[in-house]
CSV table of C-alpha atoms and ligand atoms in Angstrom, one decimal:
chain,number,residue,atom,x,y,z
A,302,MET,CA,33.8,12.1,25.4
A,303,ASN,CA,37.0,14.1,25.1
A,304,ILE,CA,37.3,17.8,25.8
A,305,PRO,CA,37.2,19.7,22.6
A,306,ALA,CA,40.6,21.1,21.5
A,307,HIS,CA,39.8,24.8,21.9
A,308,LEU,CA,38.7,24.2,25.6
A,309,ALA,CA,41.6,21.9,26.3
A,310,GLN,CA,44.0,24.6,25.0
A,311,THR,CA,42.4,27.4,27.0
A,312,ILE,CA,42.7,25.6,30.4
A,313,VAL,CA,46.4,25.2,30.0
A,314,ASP,CA,47.1,28.6,28.4
A,315,SER,CA,49.1,30.9,30.7
A,316,ARG,CA,47.8,34.0,28.8
A,317,ALA,CA,44.2,32.8,29.3
A,318,TYR,CA,44.8,32.7,33.1
A,319,ALA,CA,46.2,36.2,32.8
A,320,ALA,CA,43.0,37.3,31.1
A,321,GLY,CA,40.8,35.5,33.6
A,322,ASP,CA,37.4,35.2,32.0
A,323,PRO,CA,38.3,32.8,29.2
A,324,VAL,CA,39.4,30.1,31.7
A,325,ASP,CA,36.3,30.5,33.8
A,326,GLU,CA,34.1,30.3,30.7
A,327,ALA,CA,36.0,27.1,29.5
A,328,PHE,CA,35.6,25.4,32.9
A,329,ARG,CA,31.9,26.4,33.1
A,330,THR,CA,31.3,24.4,29.9
A,331,ILE,CA,33.5,21.6,31.0
A,332,ARG,CA,31.8,21.3,34.4
A,333,ALA,CA,28.3,21.2,32.8
A,334,GLU,CA,29.0,19.0,29.8
A,335,MET,CA,32.1,16.8,30.5
A,336,PRO,CA,33.0,17.2,34.2
A,337,LEU,CA,35.5,14.3,34.2
A,338,ALA,CA,37.0,13.9,30.7
A,339,VAL,CA,40.3,13.7,28.9
A,340,ALA,CA,42.1,16.8,27.5
A,341,GLU,CA,44.9,16.6,25.0
A,342,PRO,CA,46.3,20.1,24.5
A,343,GLU,CA,49.0,20.5,21.9
A,344,GLY,CA,52.4,19.2,23.1
A,345,MET,CA,51.1,17.6,26.3
A,346,GLU,CA,50.5,14.1,27.3
A,347,PRO,CA,46.7,13.5,27.6
A,348,PHE,CA,45.2,14.0,31.1
A,349,TRP,CA,41.9,13.7,32.8
A,350,VAL,CA,40.4,17.1,33.9
A,351,VAL,CA,38.8,16.8,37.3
A,352,SER,CA,36.6,19.9,37.3
A,353,ARG,CA,34.1,19.3,40.1
A,354,HIS,CA,34.6,20.0,43.8
A,355,ALA,CA,33.2,16.5,44.8
A,356,ASP,CA,35.4,14.6,42.3
A,357,ILE,CA,38.5,16.5,43.5
A,358,MET,CA,37.7,15.4,47.1
A,359,THR,CA,37.2,11.8,45.9
A,360,VAL,CA,40.6,11.8,44.3
A,361,GLU,CA,42.4,13.5,47.2
A,362,LYS,CA,40.9,11.1,49.7
A,363,GLN,CA,42.8,8.3,48.1
A,364,PRO,CA,46.5,9.2,48.2
A,365,ASP,CA,47.5,5.6,47.6
A,366,VAL,CA,45.4,5.3,44.5
A,367,PHE,CA,46.3,8.7,43.1
A,368,HIS,CA,50.0,9.5,43.5
A,369,ASN,CA,51.7,12.8,43.4
A,370,GLY,CA,55.3,11.8,42.6
A,371,ASP,CA,55.1,9.3,39.7
A,372,LYS,CA,54.6,12.0,37.1
A,373,SER,CA,55.0,15.8,37.0
A,374,THR,CA,52.9,17.4,39.8
A,375,PHE,CA,52.0,20.3,37.6
A,376,LEU,CA,51.2,20.8,33.9
A,377,THR,CA,54.2,20.4,31.7
A,378,LEU,CA,55.0,19.9,28.1
A,379,LYS,CA,55.8,16.4,26.9
A,380,GLU,CA,59.3,17.5,25.7
A,381,MET,CA,60.2,18.7,29.2
A,382,GLU,CA,59.8,15.4,30.9
A,383,PRO,CA,62.9,13.7,29.6
A,384,MET,CA,64.9,16.8,30.3
A,385,VAL,CA,63.7,16.9,33.9
A,386,ARG,CA,64.4,13.2,34.3
A,387,PHE,CA,67.9,13.8,32.9
A,388,ILE,CA,68.6,16.6,35.3
A,389,THR,CA,67.2,14.8,38.4
A,390,GLY,CA,68.6,11.4,37.6
A,391,GLY,CA,65.2,9.9,36.8
A,392,GLU,CA,62.7,11.8,38.8
A,393,PRO,CA,59.7,13.5,37.1
A,394,ASN,CA,59.9,16.6,39.3
A,395,LEU,CA,62.8,19.1,39.4
A,396,VAL,CA,62.1,19.7,43.1
A,397,ARG,CA,61.6,16.7,45.5
A,398,SER,CA,59.3,18.5,47.9
A,399,LEU,CA,56.2,17.5,49.9
A,400,VAL,CA,53.9,17.9,47.0
A,401,SER,CA,55.9,15.4,44.9
A,402,LEU,CA,56.2,12.7,47.7
A,403,ASP,CA,53.9,9.8,48.5
A,404,GLY,CA,53.4,7.2,51.2
A,405,GLN,CA,55.6,7.0,54.3
A,406,GLU,CA,58.2,9.4,53.0
A,407,HIS,CA,55.5,12.1,52.6
A,408,LYS,CA,54.1,11.3,56.1
A,409,ASP,CA,57.6,11.4,57.8
A,410,LEU,CA,58.6,14.7,56.1
A,411,ARG,CA,55.2,16.4,56.6
A,412,ALA,CA,55.5,15.6,60.4
A,413,VAL,CA,58.7,17.7,60.6
A,414,VAL,CA,57.0,21.0,60.2
A,415,PHE,CA,53.4,20.2,61.0
A,416,PRO,CA,53.5,20.9,64.8
A,417,SER,CA,54.8,24.4,64.2
A,418,VAL,CA,51.9,25.4,61.9
A,419,THR,CA,48.9,24.4,63.8
A,420,PRO,CA,46.5,27.2,64.9
A,421,LYS,CA,47.6,26.7,68.5
A,422,ALA,CA,51.3,27.0,67.7
A,423,LEU,CA,50.7,30.0,65.4
A,424,ARG,CA,49.1,32.0,68.3
A,425,GLY,CA,52.6,32.6,69.6
A,426,LEU,CA,53.4,34.5,66.3
A,427,GLU,CA,50.4,36.8,66.3
A,428,ASP,CA,52.2,39.8,67.9
A,429,ASP,CA,55.2,39.5,65.6
A,430,ILE,CA,53.0,39.3,62.5
A,431,ARG,CA,51.0,42.2,63.6
A,432,LYS,CA,54.1,44.3,64.0
A,433,ILE,CA,55.1,43.4,60.4
A,434,ALA,CA,51.6,44.3,59.2
A,435,LYS,CA,51.6,47.6,61.0
A,436,SER,CA,54.9,48.6,59.3
A,437,PHE,CA,53.6,47.8,55.8
A,438,VAL,CA,50.4,49.6,56.5
A,439,ALA,CA,52.4,52.7,57.6
A,440,GLU,CA,54.5,52.6,54.4
A,441,MET,CA,51.4,52.3,52.3
A,442,LEU,CA,49.7,55.2,54.1
A,443,GLU,CA,52.7,57.4,53.3
A,444,LYS,CA,52.2,56.7,49.6
A,445,ALA,CA,48.6,58.1,49.7
A,446,PRO,CA,46.7,58.9,47.6
A,447,GLU,CA,48.0,56.2,45.2
A,448,CYS,CA,50.0,53.0,45.2
A,449,ASP,CA,50.4,49.7,43.4
A,450,PHE,CA,48.9,47.5,46.2
A,451,ALA,CA,50.4,44.4,44.6
A,452,THR,CA,54.0,45.4,44.4
A,453,ASP,CA,54.0,47.9,47.3
A,454,VAL,CA,52.2,45.7,49.9
A,455,ALA,CA,50.8,42.3,48.8
A,456,PHE,CA,54.1,40.9,47.5
A,457,LEU,CA,56.2,42.2,50.4
A,458,TYR,CA,54.2,41.5,53.5
A,459,PRO,CA,53.7,37.7,53.2
A,460,LEU,CA,57.3,37.5,52.2
A,461,ARG,CA,58.5,39.2,55.4
A,462,VAL,CA,56.1,37.0,57.4
A,463,ILE,CA,57.2,33.7,55.9
A,464,MET,CA,60.9,34.6,56.1
A,465,THR,CA,60.5,35.5,59.7
A,466,VAL,CA,58.8,32.1,60.3
A,467,LEU,CA,61.6,30.3,58.4
A,468,GLY,CA,64.5,32.2,59.9
A,469,VAL,CA,65.7,34.0,56.7
A,470,PRO,CA,67.4,37.4,57.4
A,471,GLN,CA,65.6,40.5,56.0
A,472,GLU,CA,68.5,41.3,53.6
A,473,ASP,CA,67.9,38.0,51.7
A,474,GLU,CA,64.3,38.7,51.0
A,475,PRO,CA,64.7,40.3,47.5
A,476,PHE,CA,66.7,37.3,46.5
A,477,MET,CA,64.0,34.9,47.7
A,478,LEU,CA,61.3,36.9,46.0
A,479,LYS,CA,63.1,36.8,42.7
A,480,LEU,CA,63.7,33.1,42.9
A,481,THR,CA,60.1,32.3,43.8
A,482,GLN,CA,58.8,34.3,40.9
A,483,GLU,CA,61.2,32.6,38.5
A,484,LEU,CA,60.1,29.2,39.8
A,485,PHE,CA,56.3,29.8,39.5
A,486,SER,CA,56.2,32.3,36.6
A,487,SER,CA,58.8,31.2,34.1
A,488,ALA,CA,56.3,32.1,31.3
A,489,ASP,CA,56.0,35.7,32.3
A,490,PRO,CA,58.7,37.9,30.7
A,491,GLU,CA,58.3,40.5,33.5
A,492,LEU,CA,59.2,37.8,36.1
A,493,ASN,CA,61.5,35.2,34.6
A,494,ARG,CA,65.3,35.6,34.7
A,495,ASP,CA,65.8,36.1,31.0
A,496,ARG,CA,63.2,38.9,30.9
A,497,LYS,CA,61.7,37.7,27.6
A,498,GLU,CA,59.3,35.2,26.1
A,499,VAL,CA,61.1,31.9,26.4
A,500,ASN,CA,60.7,28.5,24.7
A,501,PRO,CA,60.4,25.4,26.8
A,502,ALA,CA,64.1,24.5,26.7
A,503,GLU,CA,65.0,28.0,27.7
A,504,ALA,CA,62.4,28.0,30.4
A,505,LEU,CA,63.8,24.7,31.8
A,506,ASP,CA,67.4,26.1,31.6
A,507,GLY,CA,66.3,29.2,33.5
A,508,LEU,CA,64.6,27.0,36.1
A,509,ARG,CA,67.7,24.8,36.4
A,510,ARG,CA,69.8,28.0,37.0
A,511,THR,CA,67.3,29.2,39.6
A,512,MET,CA,67.5,25.8,41.3
A,513,GLU,CA,71.3,26.0,41.4
A,514,ASP,CA,71.1,29.4,43.1
A,515,LEU,CA,68.6,28.1,45.6
A,516,GLU,CA,70.7,25.0,46.4
A,517,ALA,CA,73.8,27.2,47.0
A,518,TYR,CA,71.9,29.5,49.3
A,519,PHE,CA,70.3,26.7,51.3
A,520,GLY,CA,73.5,24.7,51.6
A,521,VAL,CA,74.8,27.6,53.8
A,522,VAL,CA,71.5,27.6,55.7
A,523,THR,CA,71.8,24.0,56.6
A,524,GLU,CA,75.3,24.5,58.0
A,525,LYS,CA,74.2,27.6,60.0
A,526,PHE,CA,71.3,25.9,61.7
A,527,ARG,CA,73.1,22.7,62.4
A,528,THR,CA,75.7,24.7,64.2
A,529,ASN,CA,73.2,27.0,66.0
A,530,PRO,CA,69.7,25.4,66.1
A,531,THR,CA,66.6,27.7,66.7
A,532,ASP,CA,62.9,27.0,66.8
A,533,GLN,CA,62.5,28.5,63.3
A,534,VAL,CA,61.2,26.3,60.5
A,535,ASN,CA,64.4,26.2,58.5
A,536,SER,CA,66.2,25.0,61.6
A,537,LEU,CA,63.6,22.2,62.1
A,538,ILE,CA,64.2,21.1,58.5
A,539,ALA,CA,68.0,21.3,58.8
A,540,ASN,CA,68.1,19.3,62.0
A,541,ALA,CA,65.2,16.8,61.2
A,542,LYS,CA,66.0,13.2,61.4
A,543,VAL,CA,64.0,10.3,60.0
A,544,ASN,CA,65.0,6.8,61.3
A,545,GLY,CA,68.1,8.4,62.8
A,546,GLU,CA,69.3,10.0,59.6
A,547,TYR,CA,69.3,13.7,58.5
A,548,LEU,CA,67.2,14.3,55.4
A,549,ASN,CA,69.2,13.7,52.2
A,550,ARG,CA,70.2,16.6,49.9
A,551,ARG,CA,67.2,16.4,47.6
A,552,GLN,CA,64.8,16.2,50.5
A,553,LEU,CA,66.4,19.1,52.3
A,554,MET,CA,66.4,21.3,49.2
A,555,GLY,CA,62.8,20.4,48.3
A,556,TYR,CA,61.6,21.2,51.8
A,557,TYR,CA,63.3,24.6,52.0
A,558,ILE,CA,62.2,25.5,48.6
A,559,ILE,CA,58.5,24.6,49.1
A,560,ALA,CA,58.3,26.3,52.4
A,561,ALA,CA,60.0,29.5,51.1
A,562,THR,CA,58.1,29.6,47.8
A,563,ALA,CA,54.6,28.2,48.6
A,564,GLY,CA,54.7,30.3,51.7
A,565,HIS,CA,54.3,33.7,50.1
A,566,ASP,CA,53.4,33.9,46.4
A,567,THR,CA,50.0,32.2,47.2
A,568,THR,CA,49.2,34.6,50.0
A,569,SER,CA,50.5,37.6,48.1
A,570,ASN,CA,48.3,36.8,45.1
A,571,THR,CA,45.3,36.3,47.4
A,572,THR,CA,45.9,39.6,49.2
A,573,ALA,CA,46.3,41.5,45.9
A,574,GLY,CA,43.2,39.9,44.5
A,575,ALA,CA,41.2,40.8,47.6
A,576,MET,CA,42.1,44.5,47.2
A,577,TRP,CA,41.2,44.4,43.5
A,578,ALA,CA,37.8,43.0,44.5
A,579,LEU,CA,37.3,45.6,47.2
A,580,ALA,CA,38.3,48.5,45.0
A,581,GLU,CA,35.7,47.5,42.4
A,582,ARG,CA,32.9,47.0,45.1
A,583,PRO,CA,32.3,50.1,47.2
A,584,HIS,CA,29.4,48.3,49.0
A,585,LEU,CA,31.8,45.5,50.1
A,586,PHE,CA,34.3,47.9,51.4
A,587,GLU,CA,31.5,49.7,53.3
A,588,GLN,CA,30.4,46.4,54.7
A,589,MET,CA,33.9,45.6,55.9
A,590,LYS,CA,34.3,49.0,57.5
A,591,ALA,CA,30.9,48.7,59.3
A,592,ASP,CA,31.4,45.2,60.6
A,593,PRO,CA,35.1,44.3,61.3
A,594,GLY,CA,33.9,40.9,62.6
A,595,LYS,CA,33.4,39.9,59.0
A,596,VAL,CA,37.1,39.8,58.4
A,597,ASN,CA,37.4,36.0,58.5
A,598,ALA,CA,34.6,35.6,56.0
A,599,PHE,CA,36.3,38.2,53.8
A,600,VAL,CA,39.6,36.3,53.9
A,601,GLU,CA,37.9,33.0,53.2
A,602,GLU,CA,36.1,34.4,50.2
A,603,SER,CA,39.2,36.1,48.9
A,604,ILE,CA,40.9,32.7,48.8
A,605,ARG,CA,38.0,31.1,46.9
A,606,TRP,CA,37.9,34.1,44.6
A,607,VAL,CA,41.6,34.3,43.7
A,608,VAL,CA,42.4,30.5,43.8
A,609,PRO,CA,46.2,31.3,43.6
A,610,VAL,CA,47.1,27.6,43.0
A,611,LYS,CA,45.3,26.8,39.8
A,612,HIS,CA,45.9,23.0,39.8
A,613,PHE,CA,48.0,20.1,40.9
A,614,MET,CA,48.4,16.8,39.0
A,615,ARG,CA,48.0,13.2,40.2
A,616,SER,CA,48.5,9.9,38.5
A,617,ALA,CA,46.6,6.7,39.1
A,618,THR,CA,48.6,3.8,40.6
A,619,GLN,CA,45.9,1.2,39.5
A,620,ASP,CA,42.9,0.9,37.4
A,621,THR,CA,40.0,2.6,39.2
A,622,GLU,CA,36.8,4.5,38.7
A,623,VAL,CA,35.7,8.1,39.6
A,624,SER,CA,32.2,9.3,38.9
A,625,GLY,CA,31.6,6.5,36.5
A,626,GLN,CA,34.7,7.1,34.4
A,627,LYS,CA,37.2,4.3,34.1
A,628,ILE,CA,40.7,5.6,34.9
A,629,LYS,CA,43.7,3.4,34.0
A,630,ALA,CA,46.8,2.8,36.0
A,631,GLY,CA,49.3,5.5,34.9
A,632,ASP,CA,46.7,8.0,33.8
A,633,TRP,CA,47.6,11.6,34.5
A,634,MET,CA,45.0,13.8,36.2
A,635,MET,CA,44.6,17.6,36.6
A,636,LEU,CA,42.8,18.7,39.8
A,637,SER,CA,41.5,22.1,38.8
A,638,TYR,CA,41.1,24.1,42.0
A,639,GLN,CA,40.1,27.1,39.7
A,640,SER,CA,37.1,25.1,38.5
A,641,ALA,CA,36.1,23.5,41.8
A,642,ASN,CA,36.0,26.9,43.5
A,643,ARG,CA,33.4,28.0,40.9
A,644,ASP,CA,31.4,24.8,41.0
A,645,GLU,CA,27.7,25.7,40.8
A,646,ALA,CA,26.8,22.5,42.7
A,647,VAL,CA,28.6,23.8,45.8
A,648,PHE,CA,28.5,27.6,45.6
A,649,ASP,CA,25.4,29.9,45.0
A,650,ASP,CA,26.4,32.6,42.6
A,651,PRO,CA,30.0,31.3,42.2
A,652,PHE,CA,31.0,34.3,40.1
A,653,GLU,CA,29.9,36.8,42.8
A,654,TYR,CA,32.2,37.9,45.6
A,655,ARG,CA,30.1,37.1,48.7
A,656,ILE,CA,31.1,37.2,52.3
A,657,ASP,CA,27.9,35.5,53.5
A,658,ARG,CA,28.8,32.0,52.5
A,659,GLU,CA,28.4,29.9,55.6
A,660,PRO,CA,30.2,27.7,55.6
A,661,ASN,CA,32.5,28.7,52.7
A,662,ARG,CA,33.4,25.4,51.2
A,663,GLN,CA,36.3,26.8,49.2
A,664,ILE,CA,38.8,24.1,48.3
A,665,ALA,CA,41.7,26.4,47.3
A,666,PHE,CA,44.0,24.8,49.9
A,667,GLY,CA,43.4,21.3,48.5
A,668,TYR,CA,42.2,18.4,50.6
A,669,GLY,CA,43.3,15.2,52.3
A,670,ALA,CA,46.9,14.0,52.9
A,671,HIS,CA,48.5,16.9,51.0
A,672,VAL,CA,46.2,19.7,52.1
A,673,CYS,CA,48.1,23.0,52.4
A,674,LEU,CA,50.5,22.9,55.3
A,675,GLY,CA,50.4,26.7,55.6
A,676,GLN,CA,46.6,27.2,55.5
A,677,HIS,CA,46.3,28.5,59.1
A,678,LEU,CA,49.3,30.8,58.7
A,679,ALA,CA,47.9,32.2,55.4
A,680,ARG,CA,44.5,32.9,57.0
A,681,MET,CA,46.0,34.5,60.1
A,682,GLU,CA,48.4,36.8,58.2
A,683,MET,CA,45.7,38.0,55.9
A,684,ARG,CA,43.3,38.6,58.7
A,685,ILE,CA,45.9,40.7,60.6
A,686,LEU,CA,46.7,42.8,57.5
A,687,TRP,CA,43.1,43.7,56.9
A,688,GLU,CA,42.5,44.4,60.6
A,689,GLU,CA,45.4,46.8,60.6
A,690,LEU,CA,44.5,48.5,57.3
A,691,PHE,CA,40.7,48.9,57.2
A,692,PRO,CA,40.4,51.4,60.1
A,693,HIS,CA,42.7,53.8,58.2
A,694,LEU,CA,40.9,53.8,54.9
A,695,LYS,CA,38.0,56.0,54.0
A,696,SER,CA,37.7,55.1,50.3
A,697,ILE,CA,39.5,53.0,47.7
A,698,GLU,CA,39.1,52.8,43.9
A,699,LEU,CA,41.1,51.4,41.0
A,700,ALA,CA,43.6,53.9,39.6
A,701,GLY,CA,44.4,51.9,36.5
A,702,THR,CA,43.8,48.4,35.1
A,703,PRO,CA,45.1,45.6,37.3
A,704,GLN,CA,47.2,42.9,35.6
A,705,ARG,CA,47.6,39.2,36.3
A,706,THR,CA,50.7,37.1,36.0
A,707,ILE,CA,51.1,35.0,32.8
A,708,SER,CA,51.1,31.5,34.3
A,709,ASN,CA,48.9,28.5,34.6
A,710,PHE,CA,50.1,27.3,37.9
A,711,VAL,CA,50.6,29.6,41.0
A,712,CYS,CA,49.5,33.1,40.0
A,713,GLY,CA,47.2,36.0,40.4
A,714,PRO,CA,47.3,39.8,40.2
A,715,LYS,CA,50.8,41.3,39.8
A,716,HIS,CA,49.7,44.9,39.5
A,717,VAL,CA,46.7,46.5,41.4
A,718,PRO,CA,47.0,50.3,41.1
A,719,ILE,CA,44.7,51.9,43.6
A,720,ARG,CA,43.7,55.4,44.7
A,721,PHE,CA,42.7,55.8,48.3
A,722,THR,CA,41.7,58.4,50.9
A,723,LEU,CA,42.4,58.2,54.6
A,724,ASN,CA,40.2,58.7,57.6
B,1428,HEM,C1,50.2,22.6,49.6
B,1428,HEM,C2,47.3,26.3,48.4
B,1428,HEM,C3,49.7,29.2,51.5
B,1428,HEM,C4,52.9,25.7,52.3
B,1428,HEM,C5,49.2,23.4,49.0
B,1428,HEM,C6,48.3,22.9,48.1
B,1428,HEM,C7,47.5,23.9,47.7
B,1428,HEM,C8,47.9,25.1,48.5
B,1428,HEM,C9,46.3,23.9,46.7
B,1428,HEM,C10,48.2,21.4,47.5
B,1428,HEM,C11,47.1,20.7,48.4
B,1428,HEM,C12,46.7,19.4,47.9
B,1428,HEM,O1,47.4,18.7,47.1
B,1428,HEM,O2,45.7,18.9,48.3
B,1428,HEM,C13,47.7,27.4,49.2
B,1428,HEM,C14,47.0,28.7,49.2
B,1428,HEM,C15,47.7,29.5,50.1
B,1428,HEM,C16,48.8,28.7,50.6
B,1428,HEM,C17,45.7,29.0,48.4
B,1428,HEM,C18,47.4,30.9,50.5
B,1428,HEM,C19,46.3,31.5,50.3
B,1428,HEM,C20,50.8,28.5,52.0
B,1428,HEM,C21,51.7,29.0,53.0
B,1428,HEM,C22,52.6,28.0,53.2
B,1428,HEM,C23,52.2,26.9,52.4
B,1428,HEM,C24,51.6,30.3,53.7
B,1428,HEM,C25,53.8,28.1,54.1
B,1428,HEM,C26,53.9,27.7,55.3
B,1428,HEM,C27,52.4,24.5,51.6
B,1428,HEM,C28,53.1,23.3,51.7
B,1428,HEM,C29,52.3,22.4,50.9
B,1428,HEM,C30,51.2,23.1,50.4
B,1428,HEM,C31,54.4,22.9,52.4
B,1428,HEM,C32,52.6,20.9,50.6
B,1428,HEM,C33,51.8,20.0,51.5
B,1428,HEM,C34,51.9,18.6,51.2
B,1428,HEM,O3,52.1,18.2,50.0
B,1428,HEM,O4,51.8,17.8,52.1
B,1428,HEM,N1,49.0,24.7,49.2
B,1428,HEM,N2,48.8,27.5,50.0
B,1428,HEM,N3,51.1,27.2,51.7
B,1428,HEM,N4,51.3,24.4,50.9
B,1428,HEM,FE1,50.0,25.9,50.5
């Protein structure tokens, strides 16, 4: 059974993700009636929709059977593919980053940064991150009684944290923020470089120009860190050698770009979404104030709630079977983290924000060989922000209607106007 056209269209529609409910409703039906089935939205190559938590784990456990790099790793229009292959000299992804690598190359490159993002290694950063959190909290308190929590705090704090970890100077942060938003949100007129609704060819051209800017910037970074190495992540990347050779240009650029971009938009969206949830739920805010020990559970549920990475794609390297469905070599597959994090088979009341899920089996960081490299950093920085902010706040409420980014890939709330009182 194929997924009916209207549902297939909804789950790829950037505006439906901005609206929120239509996507959740579509996936609710898909999970119940056709949990692993083919969608063929207009203008796209058909793909399997993997909507259940268990099936996503099955696919992600087999990285040799389900590849990342043979086709686009995120949803894209059919007409884009030849353009991307033309620009890259044959590769299906504009950026050759960890998420579009497979096999030994993926293992070798992941190992470059992995040791610096383990919970143990991150402990050394706790004080620096707390200092950053304190400064953003102080700025927010000065804005009392109102602020746009998304633009004033949630988008700036994770950016400062990741740039510190990477070794990017503070004056370059606005440039990095702009480029990340262009890369992830090319459909949103407020965030893309042309500031308008763009057609696919214009979007791709905008992305290509963004990439050129990023490449120019990171070319200088490589030189700088090869001359003066530090223990910051960009220096590890610049100086990494695999089999005695530096990473090639595409590997280097891909690595810098994924670390810089995946490292903040995701966390920003989650932080903004958590505040939105709190502002609408006075009992939840009271609970957090009364029991600060619940902060980890709050962070975990905010990640499940927001699901800032809506999907990644895979393609089958051989004929195989998942949940009784016959997948053919070459088939394209959408792993919907949005859907899996609302899976009724795993979560009681999946559409409720609950901090009593023990354990919280959210799968918003993915699973298996490609599981998010920054998951411990993301959790830690969010915990620290809430630890610093909650003791100052007496009440919070929405001061307007929050808005989400128009995107079907990495996205979440872009405006969260709040009114707050202080203790
Ligand atoms: C990969 C989500 C924060 C760096 C991923 C994947 C997801 C994800 C879903 C793909 C996993 C898979 O294919 O199984 C998130 C969420 C975050 C977050 C929800 C915050 C709430 C971060 C941060 C960093 C980061 C802070 C920066 C250090 C990466 C990298 C990969 C990745 C480098 C590629 C890993 C690979 O392919 O081997 N993330 N991420 N992420 N993330 Fe995150």
